[in-house]
């Protein structure tokens, strides 16, 4: 052999040994050395092996593996297409201020909570991943990553390497894929049912016949027919069990499909050997029977889970596909709703859906907003009123001016917040998932011990005892205990117009001890009206209102809306600054004007007589307008109390909860509202920092606090609360900081959310207790040979159905009636 090496010879692929193309970018780092790889397929497999802690494979292998087939390489090439910026613009969006991006992916092959755990575990180990969360109900993955450190194609390749194909989530395609999976599940279930019935038809005569009643030829015929009928059951109906078990073994995470596959595969192979060589017992009836019961249990569980999550899926497609845009020449043009842009004028005919968020410019009609708010009574909207995309126009044609369309529409934000709810799981759910993983490993150890024991006790019964132990103790019910209850609880809350945006919120809500309300926009409607104007000095009331309107021109606070009717186009305030919880100041005609709380308006530190000056004309909510520190006018404001505020407070107190009012408004206004609603604990004139300090003090005393607010000034205290709930009209910033959002204007939804959370926690605990008790009671019975395989299959399936059925009780939950306050006399604070 020549010692001269041809430097032009391509280096071999470290994984498969094939030549590496010149300039190939693929490699794997092992022992501080970069090794070249020939294709994305080899790169995906090699990274999966090394990242799984199996790098010793490359040190001790005796031959090279086969190269990934052309289909795998083609898929890898397809993944690289998703790195195109133009394509990513359709489904990849910014996530926060740290440069991360986010996307929602549809995942194929998810069957249980173990799948979700595996996907999250593997992705979270990648450099550049900020977070990943699987929505088990809808088979969706919400992932956030740093595009500077990780490409989307690498993320998709990692998912494929562990057995899960992923692609951008599109409602139509995702729905078609789920329907295809459901059709395949039905076919597998039918094949298993027919095979089971036919195999039992040939098995029953053997069981009931006496010695010599059936000839050896008929015995052989029945066994061969059973073999033929059970084969499609195993290789078609039971295929998902084997596929998932192989994936679990490759990744080193033992799921519930491992013992199931061992049971089905072991019984089939042993029975086939017995038929082919006429030695041993035949268990084809047991194989077909527990394959059918396993599939039936999963089918029922999957249907129930999808039904509970139906409203969440429906939101994804609630915006209509097309819209009628009014052109500048007055003509109508029908175009895809996705092409609408802010500023477009859109015609909405009766019976049509609203394609985007906007403001009504022409017409008046009733709108059905039940899909968004859970309120089934139509709402009347008029010119100037906001309208939400996804609503249904009931009566008259409307013309709206689009404000937000497509991904910026409110319904898209709701879907995004729903997916965010699965970014974390309650502690009880995490504990159940860990128990299920550990249980499978211990089950396999116990099964091995039982098998060895029966080898010495009675080898003829060893196999079916082994099968019974594997099947009867499969932790399906344990794995379903918390996801089934959480899915049903989320569905019930969503139906009632409460959107949970963080999964832990449900568990925390069930333990709440104190509920704190903001005042304006929370207990009140947030619809401020200017009722009185009292000028001071030579300033006229009309001029005072116009100046106040100029200061409030760019504010989104409810108070600003009260001054909008008085705006004067000739007055433009400059250098406007907002002092959170105090008021506004700006320059107008060379003077510094302030509007807000009295002490802020006159800058009380400048005047020792401030206490006399800042006295409001009467009780209620008053704002002071000042010029260069001199008081110029008082404005009296009124904000009506929400219709169900009193009943909500009464219901919460009947629950045994402490209720508190925490507001930055004046003492007179807060005291008056507290008296009206029978709130004995209230604090007025509190700054945002003071609200947060109050929250921390209560938490230090052991209280679990829920804060309900709607404004920017509530953001700090919302962030510090154990559970933060934003009202339906809350600012965008408040909604993104909240753990739950009320989609309905009804305040009673807070009481219902706490009740549903308590019911969900109760059912989660019931499910876990049931599943643990079942497994620990069934195991010794099966190990002693008292449970035949067919009964083991029925018991395991029934245990899963009990858990799912118990969780579905939440779908029929109704609030208990609470005595109304009616016209009771308010209690003085």
PDB file of C-alpha atoms in Angstrom, residues 117-337:
ATOM      1  CA  UNK A 117     -42.064  15.928  28.231  1.00  0.00           C
ATOM      2  CA  UNK A 118     -39.551  14.437  25.799  1.00  0.00           C
ATOM      3  CA  UNK A 119     -39.966  17.224  23.227  1.00  0.00           C
ATOM      4  CA  UNK A 120     -39.606  19.985  25.823  1.00  0.00           C
ATOM      5  CA  UNK A 121     -36.674  18.235  27.525  1.00  0.00           C
ATOM      6  CA  UNK A 122     -34.717  17.853  24.286  1.00  0.00           C
ATOM      7  CA  UNK A 123     -35.420  21.321  22.931  1.00  0.00           C
ATOM      8  CA  UNK A 124     -34.702  23.125  26.193  1.00  0.00           C
ATOM      9  CA  UNK A 125     -31.236  21.534  26.168  1.00  0.00           C
ATOM     10  CA  UNK A 126     -30.373  23.291  22.857  1.00  0.00           C
ATOM     11  CA  UNK A 127     -28.271  26.422  22.955  1.00  0.00           C
ATOM     12  CA  UNK A 128     -30.404  29.363  21.924  1.00  0.00           C
ATOM     13  CA  UNK A 129     -33.775  28.012  23.075  1.00  0.00           C
ATOM     14  CA  UNK A 130     -35.525  30.462  25.414  1.00  0.00           C
ATOM     15  CA  UNK A 131     -38.586  28.298  26.087  1.00  0.00           C
ATOM     16  CA  UNK A 132     -40.608  25.489  24.577  1.00  0.00           C
ATOM     17  CA  UNK A 133     -44.035  24.258  25.549  1.00  0.00           C
ATOM     18  CA  UNK A 134     -46.223  21.537  24.067  1.00  0.00           C
ATOM     19  CA  UNK A 135     -49.974  21.971  23.930  1.00  0.00           C
ATOM     20  CA  UNK A 136     -50.902  18.315  24.408  1.00  0.00           C
ATOM     21  CA  UNK A 137     -54.564  18.863  23.580  1.00  0.00           C
ATOM     22  CA  UNK A 138     -54.017  20.485  20.187  1.00  0.00           C
ATOM     23  CA  UNK A 139     -50.669  18.866  19.266  1.00  0.00           C
ATOM     24  CA  UNK A 140     -48.985  22.248  19.001  1.00  0.00           C
ATOM     25  CA  UNK A 141     -45.537  23.393  20.105  1.00  0.00           C
ATOM     26  CA  UNK A 142     -44.904  26.999  21.089  1.00  0.00           C
ATOM     27  CA  UNK A 143     -41.172  27.705  20.981  1.00  0.00           C
ATOM     28  CA  UNK A 144     -39.071  30.822  21.528  1.00  0.00           C
ATOM     29  CA  UNK A 145     -35.421  31.001  20.492  1.00  0.00           C
ATOM     30  CA  UNK A 146     -32.507  33.297  19.671  1.00  0.00           C
ATOM     31  CA  UNK A 147     -32.094  33.337  15.856  1.00  0.00           C
ATOM     32  CA  UNK A 148     -28.465  34.405  16.260  1.00  0.00           C
ATOM     33  CA  UNK A 149     -27.633  31.142  18.043  1.00  0.00           C
ATOM     34  CA  UNK A 150     -30.080  28.666  16.534  1.00  0.00           C
ATOM     35  CA  UNK A 151     -31.634  28.263  13.098  1.00  0.00           C
ATOM     36  CA  UNK A 152     -35.199  27.125  12.671  1.00  0.00           C
ATOM     37  CA  UNK A 153     -34.002  24.326  10.385  1.00  0.00           C
ATOM     38  CA  UNK A 154     -31.827  22.982  13.222  1.00  0.00           C
ATOM     39  CA  UNK A 155     -34.801  23.048  15.551  1.00  0.00           C
ATOM     40  CA  UNK A 156     -36.954  21.113  13.068  1.00  0.00           C
ATOM     41  CA  UNK A 157     -34.134  18.621  12.481  1.00  0.00           C
ATOM     42  CA  UNK A 158     -33.810  18.028  16.220  1.00  0.00           C
ATOM     43  CA  UNK A 159     -37.516  17.266  16.468  1.00  0.00           C
ATOM     44  CA  UNK A 160     -37.316  14.854  13.537  1.00  0.00           C
ATOM     45  CA  UNK A 161     -34.285  13.133  15.056  1.00  0.00           C
ATOM     46  CA  UNK A 162     -36.304  12.133  18.120  1.00  0.00           C
ATOM     47  CA  UNK A 163     -39.254  10.966  16.046  1.00  0.00           C
ATOM     48  CA  UNK A 164     -41.542  13.998  15.724  1.00  0.00           C
ATOM     49  CA  UNK A 165     -42.176  15.740  12.415  1.00  0.00           C
ATOM     50  CA  UNK A 166     -42.978  19.441  12.764  1.00  0.00           C
ATOM     51  CA  UNK A 167     -44.088  22.236  10.491  1.00  0.00           C
ATOM     52  CA  UNK A 168     -45.511  25.749  10.918  1.00  0.00           C
ATOM     53  CA  UNK A 169     -48.950  25.646  12.448  1.00  0.00           C
ATOM     54  CA  UNK A 170     -51.687  26.567  10.011  1.00  0.00           C
ATOM     55  CA  UNK A 171     -55.256  25.995  11.229  1.00  0.00           C
ATOM     56  CA  UNK A 172     -56.523  24.420   7.994  1.00  0.00           C
ATOM     57  CA  UNK A 173     -53.569  22.059   7.559  1.00  0.00           C
ATOM     58  CA  UNK A 174     -53.452  21.212  11.243  1.00  0.00           C
ATOM     59  CA  UNK A 175     -57.151  20.415  11.251  1.00  0.00           C
ATOM     60  CA  UNK A 176     -56.761  18.213   8.162  1.00  0.00           C
ATOM     61  CA  UNK A 177     -53.855  16.396   9.797  1.00  0.00           C
ATOM     62  CA  UNK A 178     -55.819  15.771  12.979  1.00  0.00           C
ATOM     63  CA  UNK A 179     -58.749  14.486  10.940  1.00  0.00           C
ATOM     64  CA  UNK A 180     -56.417  12.111   9.072  1.00  0.00           C
ATOM     65  CA  UNK A 181     -55.008  10.823  12.364  1.00  0.00           C
ATOM     66  CA  UNK A 182     -58.515  10.333  13.701  1.00  0.00           C
ATOM     67  CA  UNK A 183     -59.558   8.376  10.591  1.00  0.00           C
ATOM     68  CA  UNK A 184     -56.509   6.121  10.943  1.00  0.00           C
ATOM     69  CA  UNK A 185     -57.312   5.579  14.624  1.00  0.00           C
ATOM     70  CA  UNK A 186     -60.860   4.556  13.724  1.00  0.00           C
ATOM     71  CA  UNK A 187     -59.580   2.101  11.112  1.00  0.00           C
ATOM     72  CA  UNK A 188     -57.145   0.572  13.583  1.00  0.00           C
ATOM     73  CA  UNK A 189     -59.926   0.295  16.133  1.00  0.00           C
ATOM     74  CA  UNK A 190     -62.257  -1.442  13.619  1.00  0.00           C
ATOM     75  CA  UNK A 191     -59.553  -3.926  12.549  1.00  0.00           C
ATOM     76  CA  UNK A 192     -58.826  -4.700  16.214  1.00  0.00           C
ATOM     77  CA  UNK A 193     -62.533  -5.137  17.009  1.00  0.00           C
ATOM     78  CA  UNK A 194     -63.173  -7.470  14.069  1.00  0.00           C
ATOM     79  CA  UNK A 195     -60.006  -9.447  14.781  1.00  0.00           C
ATOM     80  CA  UNK A 196     -60.887  -9.765  18.460  1.00  0.00           C
ATOM     81  CA  UNK A 197     -64.409 -11.039  17.751  1.00  0.00           C
ATOM     82  CA  UNK A 198     -63.241 -13.556  15.170  1.00  0.00           C
ATOM     83  CA  UNK A 199     -60.352 -14.846  17.282  1.00  0.00           C
ATOM     84  CA  UNK A 200     -62.673 -15.222  20.266  1.00  0.00           C
ATOM     85  CA  UNK A 201     -65.045 -17.209  18.043  1.00  0.00           C
ATOM     86  CA  UNK A 202     -62.285 -19.785  17.500  1.00  0.00           C
ATOM     87  CA  UNK A 203     -60.986 -19.639  21.078  1.00  0.00           C
ATOM     88  CA  UNK A 204     -64.262 -20.141  22.984  1.00  0.00           C
ATOM     89  CA  UNK A 205     -64.832 -23.727  21.678  1.00  0.00           C
ATOM     90  CA  UNK A 206     -61.349 -24.653  22.876  1.00  0.00           C
ATOM     91  CA  UNK A 207     -62.019 -23.157  26.341  1.00  0.00           C
ATOM     92  CA  UNK A 208     -65.424 -24.813  26.857  1.00  0.00           C
ATOM     93  CA  UNK A 209     -64.752 -28.205  25.256  1.00  0.00           C
ATOM     94  CA  UNK A 210     -63.918 -31.263  27.307  1.00  0.00           C
ATOM     95  CA  UNK A 211     -61.068 -33.728  26.750  1.00  0.00           C
ATOM     96  CA  UNK A 212     -61.372 -35.408  23.354  1.00  0.00           C
ATOM     97  CA  UNK A 213     -64.353 -33.343  22.167  1.00  0.00           C
ATOM     98  CA  UNK A 214     -62.246 -31.472  19.562  1.00  0.00           C
ATOM     99  CA  UNK A 215     -59.867 -33.369  17.315  1.00  0.00           C
ATOM    100  CA  UNK A 216     -56.238 -32.359  16.883  1.00  0.00           C
ATOM    101  CA  UNK A 217     -56.933 -31.262  13.320  1.00  0.00           C
ATOM    102  CA  UNK A 218     -59.563 -28.771  14.483  1.00  0.00           C
ATOM    103  CA  UNK A 219     -57.229 -27.571  17.245  1.00  0.00           C
ATOM    104  CA  UNK A 220     -54.579 -26.862  14.612  1.00  0.00           C
ATOM    105  CA  UNK A 221     -57.129 -25.253  12.262  1.00  0.00           C
ATOM    106  CA  UNK A 222     -58.481 -22.925  14.984  1.00  0.00           C
ATOM    107  CA  UNK A 223     -54.943 -21.937  15.990  1.00  0.00           C
ATOM    108  CA  UNK A 224     -53.898 -21.187  12.396  1.00  0.00           C
ATOM    109  CA  UNK A 225     -57.059 -19.137  11.797  1.00  0.00           C
ATOM    110  CA  UNK A 226     -56.416 -17.230  15.030  1.00  0.00           C
ATOM    111  CA  UNK A 227     -52.837 -16.625  13.906  1.00  0.00           C
ATOM    112  CA  UNK A 228     -54.049 -15.226  10.550  1.00  0.00           C
ATOM    113  CA  UNK A 229     -56.628 -12.954  12.197  1.00  0.00           C
ATOM    114  CA  UNK A 230     -54.349 -11.682  14.952  1.00  0.00           C
ATOM    115  CA  UNK A 231     -51.512 -10.766  12.572  1.00  0.00           C
ATOM    116  CA  UNK A 232     -53.171  -7.643  11.044  1.00  0.00           C
ATOM    117  CA  UNK A 233     -54.256  -6.624  14.542  1.00  0.00           C
ATOM    118  CA  UNK A 234     -50.637  -6.671  15.709  1.00  0.00           C
ATOM    119  CA  UNK A 235     -48.969  -5.202  12.609  1.00  0.00           C
ATOM    120  CA  UNK A 236     -51.621  -2.585  11.765  1.00  0.00           C
ATOM    121  CA  UNK A 237     -53.772  -1.805  14.798  1.00  0.00           C
ATOM    122  CA  UNK A 238     -50.938  -2.041  17.348  1.00  0.00           C
ATOM    123  CA  UNK A 239     -48.431  -0.229  15.113  1.00  0.00           C
ATOM    124  CA  UNK A 240     -48.539   3.064  17.104  1.00  0.00           C
ATOM    125  CA  UNK A 241     -47.559   1.224  20.296  1.00  0.00           C
ATOM    126  CA  UNK A 242     -44.469  -0.309  18.699  1.00  0.00           C
ATOM    127  CA  UNK A 243     -43.473   2.908  16.919  1.00  0.00           C
ATOM    128  CA  UNK A 244     -43.702   4.961  20.106  1.00  0.00           C
ATOM    129  CA  UNK A 245     -41.898   2.297  22.147  1.00  0.00           C
ATOM    130  CA  UNK A 246     -38.965   2.259  19.697  1.00  0.00           C
ATOM    131  CA  UNK A 247     -38.785   6.037  19.872  1.00  0.00           C
ATOM    132  CA  UNK A 248     -38.790   5.926  23.675  1.00  0.00           C
ATOM    133  CA  UNK A 249     -36.000   3.342  23.722  1.00  0.00           C
ATOM    134  CA  UNK A 250     -33.886   5.382  21.286  1.00  0.00           C
ATOM    135  CA  UNK A 251     -34.223   8.512  23.381  1.00  0.00           C
ATOM    136  CA  UNK A 252     -33.801   6.742  26.715  1.00  0.00           C
ATOM    137  CA  UNK A 253     -37.159   7.910  28.077  1.00  0.00           C
ATOM    138  CA  UNK A 254     -39.416   5.020  29.034  1.00  0.00           C
ATOM    139  CA  UNK A 255     -43.056   5.812  28.313  1.00  0.00           C
ATOM    140  CA  UNK A 256     -46.195   3.790  28.840  1.00  0.00           C
ATOM    141  CA  UNK A 257     -45.973   2.269  25.339  1.00  0.00           C
ATOM    142  CA  UNK A 258     -42.882   0.252  26.293  1.00  0.00           C
ATOM    143  CA  UNK A 259     -44.643  -2.237  28.618  1.00  0.00           C
ATOM    144  CA  UNK A 260     -47.653  -2.352  26.286  1.00  0.00           C
ATOM    145  CA  UNK A 261     -45.447  -3.214  23.301  1.00  0.00           C
ATOM    146  CA  UNK A 262     -43.580  -5.835  25.291  1.00  0.00           C
ATOM    147  CA  UNK A 263     -46.878  -7.434  26.262  1.00  0.00           C
ATOM    148  CA  UNK A 264     -48.390  -7.440  22.771  1.00  0.00           C
ATOM    149  CA  UNK A 265     -45.174  -8.385  20.990  1.00  0.00           C
ATOM    150  CA  UNK A 266     -44.206 -11.052  23.520  1.00  0.00           C
ATOM    151  CA  UNK A 267     -47.625 -12.719  23.462  1.00  0.00           C
ATOM    152  CA  UNK A 268     -47.774 -12.664  19.654  1.00  0.00           C
ATOM    153  CA  UNK A 269     -44.283 -14.117  19.189  1.00  0.00           C
ATOM    154  CA  UNK A 270     -44.843 -16.815  21.800  1.00  0.00           C
ATOM    155  CA  UNK A 271     -48.186 -17.760  20.260  1.00  0.00           C
ATOM    156  CA  UNK A 272     -46.733 -17.768  16.743  1.00  0.00           C
ATOM    157  CA  UNK A 273     -43.939 -20.061  17.896  1.00  0.00           C
ATOM    158  CA  UNK A 274     -46.511 -22.364  19.472  1.00  0.00           C
ATOM    159  CA  UNK A 275     -48.527 -22.562  16.227  1.00  0.00           C
ATOM    160  CA  UNK A 276     -45.522 -23.026  13.931  1.00  0.00           C
ATOM    161  CA  UNK A 277     -43.832 -25.694  16.031  1.00  0.00           C
ATOM    162  CA  UNK A 278     -46.865 -27.070  17.878  1.00  0.00           C
ATOM    163  CA  UNK A 279     -45.241 -26.363  21.254  1.00  0.00           C
ATOM    164  CA  UNK A 280     -46.694 -24.313  24.163  1.00  0.00           C
ATOM    165  CA  UNK A 281     -49.843 -22.237  24.648  1.00  0.00           C
ATOM    166  CA  UNK A 282     -51.593 -19.831  22.266  1.00  0.00           C
ATOM    167  CA  UNK A 283     -52.620 -16.329  23.401  1.00  0.00           C
ATOM    168  CA  UNK A 284     -53.945 -14.750  20.191  1.00  0.00           C
ATOM    169  CA  UNK A 285     -57.303 -14.010  21.842  1.00  0.00           C
ATOM    170  CA  UNK A 286     -55.588 -12.079  24.627  1.00  0.00           C
ATOM    171  CA  UNK A 287     -53.401 -10.202  22.100  1.00  0.00           C
ATOM    172  CA  UNK A 288     -56.391  -9.100  20.027  1.00  0.00           C
ATOM    173  CA  UNK A 289     -58.498  -8.303  23.084  1.00  0.00           C
ATOM    174  CA  UNK A 290     -56.139  -6.017  24.963  1.00  0.00           C
ATOM    175  CA  UNK A 291     -55.017  -4.350  21.698  1.00  0.00           C
ATOM    176  CA  UNK A 292     -58.676  -3.469  21.114  1.00  0.00           C
ATOM    177  CA  UNK A 293     -59.243  -2.243  24.682  1.00  0.00           C
ATOM    178  CA  UNK A 294     -56.046  -0.197  24.615  1.00  0.00           C
ATOM    179  CA  UNK A 295     -57.036   1.472  21.348  1.00  0.00           C
ATOM    180  CA  UNK A 296     -60.607   1.985  22.504  1.00  0.00           C
ATOM    181  CA  UNK A 297     -59.484   3.645  25.733  1.00  0.00           C
ATOM    182  CA  UNK A 298     -57.102   5.978  23.914  1.00  0.00           C
ATOM    183  CA  UNK A 299     -59.672   6.788  21.266  1.00  0.00           C
ATOM    184  CA  UNK A 300     -62.286   7.774  23.854  1.00  0.00           C
ATOM    185  CA  UNK A 301     -59.711   9.751  25.821  1.00  0.00           C
ATOM    186  CA  UNK A 302     -58.510  11.568  22.688  1.00  0.00           C
ATOM    187  CA  UNK A 303     -62.056  12.434  21.602  1.00  0.00           C
ATOM    188  CA  UNK A 304     -62.871  13.790  25.054  1.00  0.00           C
ATOM    189  CA  UNK A 305     -59.677  15.822  25.160  1.00  0.00           C
ATOM    190  CA  UNK A 306     -60.293  17.342  21.737  1.00  0.00           C
ATOM    191  CA  UNK A 307     -63.893  18.134  22.645  1.00  0.00           C
ATOM    192  CA  UNK A 308     -62.765  19.947  25.798  1.00  0.00           C
ATOM    193  CA  UNK A 309     -60.286  21.969  23.766  1.00  0.00           C
ATOM    194  CA  UNK A 310     -62.633  22.644  20.848  1.00  0.00           C
ATOM    195  CA  UNK A 311     -63.209  26.288  21.673  1.00  0.00           C
ATOM    196  CA  UNK A 312     -59.475  26.923  21.773  1.00  0.00           C
ATOM    197  CA  UNK A 313     -59.046  25.393  18.318  1.00  0.00           C
ATOM    198  CA  UNK A 314     -62.065  27.261  17.001  1.00  0.00           C
ATOM    199  CA  UNK A 315     -60.453  30.572  17.894  1.00  0.00           C
ATOM    200  CA  UNK A 316     -57.636  29.856  15.440  1.00  0.00           C
ATOM    201  CA  UNK A 317     -60.066  29.973  12.538  1.00  0.00           C
ATOM    202  CA  UNK A 318     -62.590  32.479  13.840  1.00  0.00           C
ATOM    203  CA  UNK A 319     -61.522  35.265  11.466  1.00  0.00           C
ATOM    204  CA  UNK A 320     -63.270  34.944   8.087  1.00  0.00           C
ATOM    205  CA  UNK A 321     -61.133  34.047   5.077  1.00  0.00           C
ATOM    206  CA  UNK A 322     -62.302  36.952   2.888  1.00  0.00           C
ATOM    207  CA  UNK A 323     -63.313  40.574   3.342  1.00  0.00           C
ATOM    208  CA  UNK A 324     -65.083  43.248   1.292  1.00  0.00           C
ATOM    209  CA  UNK A 325     -62.870  46.327   1.103  1.00  0.00           C
ATOM    210  CA  UNK A 326     -64.272  49.686  -0.019  1.00  0.00           C
ATOM    211  CA  UNK A 327     -61.932  51.330  -2.514  1.00  0.00           C
ATOM    212  CA  UNK A 328     -61.342  55.069  -2.791  1.00  0.00           C
ATOM    213  CA  UNK A 329     -63.713  55.282  -5.750  1.00  0.00           C
ATOM    214  CA  UNK A 330     -66.530  53.668  -3.754  1.00  0.00           C
ATOM    215  CA  UNK A 331     -66.281  50.266  -5.466  1.00  0.00           C
ATOM    216  CA  UNK A 332     -66.206  47.009  -3.529  1.00  0.00           C
ATOM    217  CA  UNK A 333     -63.327  44.549  -3.770  1.00  0.00           C
ATOM    218  CA  UNK A 334     -63.339  41.072  -2.257  1.00  0.00           C
ATOM    219  CA  UNK A 335     -59.862  40.026  -1.080  1.00  0.00           C
ATOM    220  CA  UNK A 336     -58.260  37.689   1.483  1.00  0.00           C
ATOM    221  CA  UNK A 337     -58.717  38.996   5.016  1.00  0.00           C
TER     222      UNK A 337
END
